[in-house]
XYZ file of C-alpha atoms in Angstrom:
443
model
C 14.283 -17.359 -6.045
C 13.935 -20.998 -7.009
C 17.355 -22.447 -5.964
C 19.521 -22.201 -2.790
C 19.225 -20.546 0.443
C 16.189 -18.419 0.972
C 16.508 -16.055 4.098
C 19.286 -14.215 2.412
C 17.255 -13.928 -0.834
C 14.218 -13.003 0.721
C 16.466 -10.129 2.704
C 18.042 -8.908 -0.601
C 14.574 -8.606 -2.270
C 12.553 -7.292 0.858
C 14.998 -4.623 1.611
C 14.650 -2.392 -1.019
C 10.946 -3.002 -1.291
C 11.117 -1.638 2.535
C 13.385 1.103 1.599
C 10.800 2.118 -1.086
C 8.196 2.312 0.855
C 10.070 4.154 3.948
C 11.118 6.769 1.506
C 7.954 7.127 0.061
C 6.519 8.010 3.471
C 9.473 10.045 4.426
C 8.890 11.861 1.292
C 4.878 12.265 2.292
C 5.879 13.025 5.696
C 7.858 15.703 4.217
C 4.303 17.197 2.744
C 2.661 16.899 6.184
C 5.610 18.238 7.949
C 5.895 21.292 6.063
C 2.111 22.617 6.106
C 2.381 21.467 9.921
C 5.059 23.461 10.752
C 4.663 26.025 7.890
C 0.963 26.450 7.337
C -0.243 25.431 10.783
C -2.588 22.298 12.372
C -5.346 23.056 10.121
C -3.318 22.610 6.870
C -1.842 19.671 8.863
C -5.657 18.251 8.941
C -6.867 19.096 5.708
C -4.120 16.885 4.225
C -4.322 14.448 6.649
C -8.309 13.994 5.987
C -8.077 13.570 2.709
C -5.637 10.330 3.189
C -8.328 7.362 3.756
C -10.309 8.706 0.789
C -7.195 8.572 -1.548
C -6.689 4.877 -0.655
C -10.571 4.045 -1.655
C -10.096 5.468 -4.727
C -6.453 3.838 -5.695
C -6.244 0.696 -4.094
C -8.946 -1.439 -6.163
C -6.121 -0.570 -8.644
C -3.216 -0.919 -7.181
C -4.446 -4.414 -5.910
C -4.876 -5.203 -9.254
C -0.878 -4.366 -10.079
C -0.328 -7.046 -7.766
C -1.840 -9.488 -10.607
C 0.075 -8.412 -12.967
C 3.346 -8.923 -10.472
C 2.099 -12.886 -9.642
C 1.619 -13.534 -13.376
C 4.493 -11.970 -14.902
C 6.546 -13.534 -12.258
C 5.191 -17.164 -12.873
C 5.656 -16.847 -16.582
C 8.986 -15.593 -16.204
C 9.989 -18.667 -13.688
C 8.506 -21.038 -16.259
C 10.544 -19.407 -19.320
C 7.106 -18.248 -21.168
C 8.598 -15.451 -23.155
C 5.569 -14.532 -25.185
C 3.790 -15.138 -22.352
C 5.696 -12.591 -20.088
C 5.445 -9.537 -22.847
C 1.790 -10.123 -23.612
C 1.483 -9.602 -19.664
C 3.333 -6.500 -19.220
C 1.734 -4.651 -22.272
C -1.532 -5.545 -21.123
C -0.531 -4.511 -17.713
C 0.952 -1.209 -18.808
C -1.981 -0.205 -21.335
C -4.625 -1.014 -17.973
C -2.383 1.050 -16.301
C -2.767 4.219 -18.233
C -6.535 3.441 -18.842
C -6.707 2.970 -15.174
C -5.144 6.344 -13.814
C -6.994 8.371 -16.653
C -10.612 6.917 -14.975
C -9.106 7.775 -11.860
C -8.380 11.353 -12.278
C -11.879 12.239 -13.334
C -13.460 10.503 -10.911
C -11.312 11.885 -7.931
C -11.492 15.698 -9.780
C -15.185 15.440 -9.611
C -16.132 13.356 -6.444
C -13.602 15.132 -4.149
C -15.818 17.919 -2.034
C -19.123 15.802 -1.668
C -17.191 12.567 -0.468
C -15.073 14.644 1.744
C -18.579 16.165 3.021
C -19.834 12.460 3.171
C -16.692 11.924 5.983
C -17.922 14.880 8.093
C -14.817 17.207 7.197
C -15.226 20.228 9.416
C -15.678 23.535 7.503
C -12.549 25.158 8.673
C -10.563 22.661 6.844
C -12.738 21.330 3.888
C -12.000 23.807 1.290
C -7.867 22.956 1.749
C -8.848 19.215 1.854
C -11.021 19.424 -1.236
C -8.514 21.710 -3.428
C -5.335 19.099 -2.058
C -7.391 16.196 -3.492
C -8.233 17.535 -6.850
C -4.549 18.657 -7.664
C -3.064 15.349 -6.576
C -5.594 13.129 -8.772
C -4.335 15.061 -11.622
C -1.090 12.849 -11.077
C -3.152 9.738 -11.227
C -1.859 8.742 -14.846
C 1.481 9.208 -13.449
C 0.831 7.215 -10.106
C -0.772 4.030 -12.087
C 2.263 3.648 -14.584
C 4.870 3.816 -12.073
C 3.358 1.432 -9.729
C 2.575 -0.887 -12.169
C 6.205 -0.729 -13.985
C 7.318 -1.400 -10.250
C 5.448 -4.516 -10.318
C 6.659 -6.001 -13.316
C 10.180 -5.072 -12.492
C 9.670 -6.410 -8.791
C 8.163 -9.927 -10.559
C 11.356 -10.847 -11.892
C 13.289 -10.159 -8.878
C 14.513 -6.126 -9.600
C 13.619 -3.902 -6.588
C 16.398 -2.122 -6.668
C 15.889 0.182 -9.902
C 12.444 0.787 -8.537
C 13.995 2.091 -4.915
C 16.282 4.138 -7.162
C 13.432 6.042 -9.395
C 11.816 6.597 -6.108
C 14.916 8.668 -4.310
C 15.420 10.707 -6.721
C 11.722 11.599 -7.626
C 11.283 11.930 -3.904
C 13.895 14.316 -3.179
C 12.623 16.535 -6.157
C 9.133 16.550 -4.355
C 10.962 17.412 -1.034
C 12.832 20.104 -2.813
C 9.117 21.462 -4.266
C 7.701 21.242 -1.183
C 9.618 23.721 0.677
C 9.805 26.106 -2.174
C 6.149 25.970 -2.935
C 4.997 26.549 0.842
C 7.792 28.313 2.479
C 8.784 30.514 -0.484
C 5.841 31.230 -2.684
C 3.461 30.343 0.450
C 1.065 28.063 -1.469
C 0.154 25.977 1.924
C -1.640 23.030 0.957
C -1.612 23.254 -3.241
C 1.973 23.707 -3.143
C 2.403 20.136 -1.158
C 0.054 18.895 -3.824
C 1.638 20.361 -6.800
C 5.355 18.761 -5.856
C 3.736 15.264 -5.227
C 2.257 15.536 -8.827
C 5.196 16.226 -10.243
C 7.052 13.786 -8.409
C 4.766 11.119 -9.790
C 5.649 12.013 -13.227
C 8.965 12.013 -12.998
C 9.027 8.446 -11.461
C 6.684 7.237 -14.107
C 9.058 8.719 -17.025
C 12.041 6.661 -15.254
C 10.130 3.441 -14.894
C 9.265 3.540 -18.721
C 12.642 4.453 -19.675
C 13.957 1.310 -17.967
C 11.193 -0.745 -19.299
C 11.787 0.243 -22.717
C 15.531 -0.190 -23.033
C 15.472 -3.385 -21.376
C 16.496 -6.295 -23.633
C 14.716 -9.102 -21.684
C 11.937 -10.801 -21.966
C 9.588 -7.757 -20.070
C 10.691 -5.150 -22.494
C 8.087 -2.667 -23.314
C 6.985 -1.339 -26.641
C 4.962 1.709 -27.162
C 3.663 0.525 -30.462
C 2.663 -2.932 -28.683
C 0.628 -1.443 -26.135
C -2.735 -3.375 -26.490
C -5.401 -4.894 -23.957
C -4.694 -8.766 -24.047
C -8.207 -10.238 -22.988
C -6.902 -13.768 -22.063
C -4.129 -12.105 -19.796
C -5.924 -9.473 -18.247
C -8.777 -11.814 -17.150
C -6.130 -13.928 -15.163
C -4.325 -10.338 -13.553
C -7.963 -9.450 -12.972
C -8.735 -12.565 -11.413
C -5.639 -12.350 -8.778
C -5.826 -8.824 -8.542
C -9.197 -8.053 -7.968
C -10.145 -9.834 -4.712
C -6.521 -8.031 -3.199
C -7.603 -4.792 -4.520
C -11.317 -5.163 -3.511
C -10.044 -5.940 0.277
C -7.437 -3.236 0.279
C -10.620 -1.024 -1.043
C -13.147 -2.178 1.688
C -10.211 -2.182 4.513
C -9.624 1.783 3.613
C -13.543 2.078 3.661
C -13.188 0.956 7.318
C -10.500 3.093 7.924
C -12.350 6.001 5.730
C -15.491 5.713 8.882
C -12.485 5.691 11.564
C -11.258 8.723 9.733
C -14.775 10.122 10.101
C -15.135 9.285 14.119
C -11.811 10.794 14.617
C -13.115 13.982 12.480
C -16.098 14.637 15.027
C -13.334 15.629 17.690
C -12.337 18.465 15.725
C -8.815 19.473 13.871
C -6.489 18.855 16.661
C -7.586 15.057 16.870
C -7.005 15.091 13.090
C -3.752 16.737 13.140
C -2.727 14.164 15.862
C -4.195 11.354 13.774
C -2.663 12.394 10.800
C 0.443 12.429 12.043
C 0.355 9.123 14.193
C -0.891 7.474 10.863
C 1.890 8.304 9.008
C 4.360 6.783 11.414
C 2.265 3.647 11.156
C 2.773 3.585 7.815
C 6.609 3.246 8.292
C 5.963 -0.075 10.047
C 3.358 -1.393 7.201
C 5.227 -0.610 4.266
C 8.303 -2.361 6.141
C 6.058 -5.751 7.016
C 4.260 -5.549 3.563
C 7.305 -5.606 2.030
C 8.052 -8.688 3.299
C 4.597 -9.779 2.371
C 5.341 -8.808 -1.109
C 8.663 -11.157 -0.720
C 6.466 -13.609 0.025
C 4.134 -13.754 -2.501
C 6.488 -13.016 -5.173
C 8.655 -16.216 -3.936
C 5.607 -18.299 -3.977
C 4.471 -17.510 -7.331
C 7.532 -17.951 -8.998
C 7.995 -21.398 -6.872
C 4.723 -22.221 -7.947
C 5.580 -21.989 -11.252
C 8.424 -23.921 -11.311
C 6.562 -26.848 -8.913
C 8.741 -26.766 -5.955
C 5.791 -26.892 -2.892
C 7.997 -27.479 -0.257
C 10.262 -24.981 -0.862
C 6.960 -22.555 -0.633
C 6.609 -23.929 3.100
C 10.049 -22.750 3.830
C 9.366 -19.195 2.017
C 6.086 -18.722 4.397
C 7.934 -19.937 7.561
C 10.757 -17.557 7.142
C 8.906 -14.321 5.934
C 6.689 -14.743 9.028
C 10.226 -14.781 11.123
C 11.296 -11.389 9.248
C 7.652 -9.933 9.692
C 7.720 -10.273 13.380
C 10.937 -9.256 13.945
C 10.834 -5.827 11.926
C 7.438 -5.121 13.010
C 8.427 -5.494 16.917
C 11.436 -3.347 16.163
C 9.818 -0.551 14.606
C 6.920 -0.549 17.126
C 9.241 -0.361 20.058
C 10.756 2.780 18.510
C 7.456 4.414 17.541
C 5.790 3.772 21.025
C 8.610 4.712 23.242
C 10.120 7.722 20.955
C 6.471 8.502 20.077
C 6.209 11.788 21.633
C 9.766 13.249 20.235
C 8.973 11.987 16.897
C 5.655 13.427 16.817
C 6.799 16.663 18.118
C 8.861 17.018 14.557
C 5.165 17.111 12.925
C 3.441 19.570 15.207
C 4.534 20.724 18.673
C 1.410 21.353 19.992
C 1.018 19.456 22.953
C -2.363 18.709 22.157
C -1.385 17.394 18.675
C 0.900 15.218 20.718
C -1.350 13.490 23.163
C -3.846 12.696 20.474
C -1.299 10.979 18.318
C -0.257 9.054 21.462
C -3.442 8.172 21.815
C -3.374 6.184 18.587
C -0.067 4.610 18.386
C -0.815 3.315 22.126
C -2.579 0.725 20.814
C -1.430 0.261 17.254
C 2.531 0.397 17.634
C 3.456 -3.150 19.737
C 0.998 -4.914 18.229
C 1.636 -4.359 14.953
C 3.058 -7.194 14.053
C -0.198 -9.470 14.321
C -1.352 -6.529 11.292
C 2.251 -8.237 9.743
C 1.056 -11.763 10.069
C -2.589 -11.264 9.032
C -1.354 -10.050 5.366
C 1.494 -12.886 5.398
C -1.411 -15.838 4.638
C -3.305 -13.836 1.837
C -0.297 -12.897 0.510
C 1.309 -16.909 0.330
C -1.853 -17.588 -0.984
C -2.369 -14.846 -4.183
C 1.065 -15.904 -5.065
C -0.419 -19.484 -6.078
C -2.811 -18.083 -7.605
C -5.839 -18.166 -4.840
C -7.343 -14.685 -3.968
C -10.502 -14.941 -3.508
C -11.434 -16.603 -0.274
C -8.242 -14.223 1.468
C -10.322 -11.456 0.590
C -13.637 -12.496 1.798
C -12.029 -13.682 5.281
C -10.185 -10.139 5.334
C -13.335 -8.312 4.884
C -15.430 -10.281 7.413
C -12.515 -9.936 10.204
C -10.941 -6.591 9.523
C -13.641 -4.558 8.468
C -16.559 -6.516 9.794
C -15.415 -5.899 12.997
C -14.150 -2.310 12.803
C -17.374 -1.307 11.397
C -19.024 -3.264 14.926
C -16.894 -1.405 16.764
C -17.368 1.710 15.287
C -21.209 1.928 15.583
C -21.552 -0.738 18.548
C -18.871 0.363 21.186
C -17.615 3.454 20.514
C -20.861 5.729 21.049
C -20.786 4.255 24.337
C -17.188 5.191 24.975
C -16.351 7.890 22.806
C -12.517 8.745 23.028
C -9.766 8.504 20.436
C -8.187 5.743 22.765
C -11.464 3.172 22.391
C -11.617 3.700 18.859
C -8.165 2.669 18.287
C -8.305 -0.843 20.424
C -10.414 -2.172 17.250
C -7.071 -2.808 15.584
C -5.450 -5.079 17.209
C -8.755 -6.782 18.126
C -9.779 -7.017 14.181
C -6.170 -8.394 13.778
C -6.284 -11.393 15.501
C -9.542 -12.178 14.531
C -8.612 -12.449 10.745
C -5.332 -14.324 11.574
C -7.279 -16.922 12.942
C -9.641 -17.023 10.136
C -6.841 -16.893 7.442
C -4.960 -19.515 8.654
C -7.389 -22.050 8.900
C -7.971 -21.035 5.480
C -4.474 -21.459 4.157
C -4.508 -24.833 5.152
C -7.164 -26.158 3.384
C -6.437 -23.754 0.430
C -2.127 -25.323 0.873
C -3.624 -29.236 1.075
C -5.315 -28.724 -1.946
C -2.628 -26.646 -3.946
C -0.044 -28.816 -2.524
C -1.617 -32.158 -3.977
C -2.071 -31.000 -7.743
C 1.424 -29.681 -7.738
C 2.930 -32.969 -6.394
C 0.469 -35.292 -9.082
C 2.094 -32.696 -11.883
């Protein structure tokens, strides 16, 4: 990451990440497609209504895994072997503990959280069941994500992809078996998800334990080292809070969609899954930017950090525009894969019309905070993202949407919030970069 040409290495790093995200969504899409086609639109709405809530509960800890990624990359690039080892063992122990906490939180709060979101009576029973089973796999979910973050920090994005492919195939097969053959409805897809998360966590643990490198994991050495946990939290908590709060605004938006009934919910679920493919693709570029910036920060190469950001901007815009165009122009046919009901397809297209071709703005919005996190600066970008993204969407939901009640008006808030946030993040990046680079050049 610290020497030679950049663009080819960024693509080589980001492509497996991108494929991992896309495959993960494809396997999640199997959940949605299977229940949508074989259990009906209400089952589709039930699974979709839990997405924003699950993200609220989990994204704080997923954000913290970015702190483990940045810290591991920095020490690895600096050749600090003992620091790498202590960071890895601290991160993995934290993953286990946070997974256990989330298991109980998710199970106990599922129904009341769905009620607060205004989930309709005809789907809330299925939604609650899906969430409770899903959260049984939370320890495995956390172990895989933290383990994959460590592997990506040292430049290995291929093995997490292989693990995901294997576990995803198992997930898809179980979905088809449990829903079509055993008629388990939403419980079937939830059980398949938990089983695949268990498998992926075993694979990533096997990889870390069998390694003879600095990041080798020893079960007997699992321990929270306060010094390294503090550094992980300092970088990761702002990212986690940012993601959690943004998903809180998405939950408010989900509540607004819920007010239109199960047909609109089903259309939004399908459209949101399609948008996830674009997000995962541009997010892979953001993670590449963060990891490359972190290693070059550790190696004290500020000029190379500038080139990393510029190349990532080109990649992110190109990928988002290409995928966004496919989703927009092929939207009706793609949505029909999830559910053939014309009303569901129409509701989904209302969402896609305002979000697909403008999604490159979301990619740019995330790149600048990603670069700053690579330098160890997370606090201010977090605040700006919350103010710009969440503030605009909440204002839109409570001030503009009530006067113009339609799904289309609701989703205009996406590009508007992205533009406002980009403007603030660019200003922040300019001043932080000036300070950070000055310190590196003096050293």
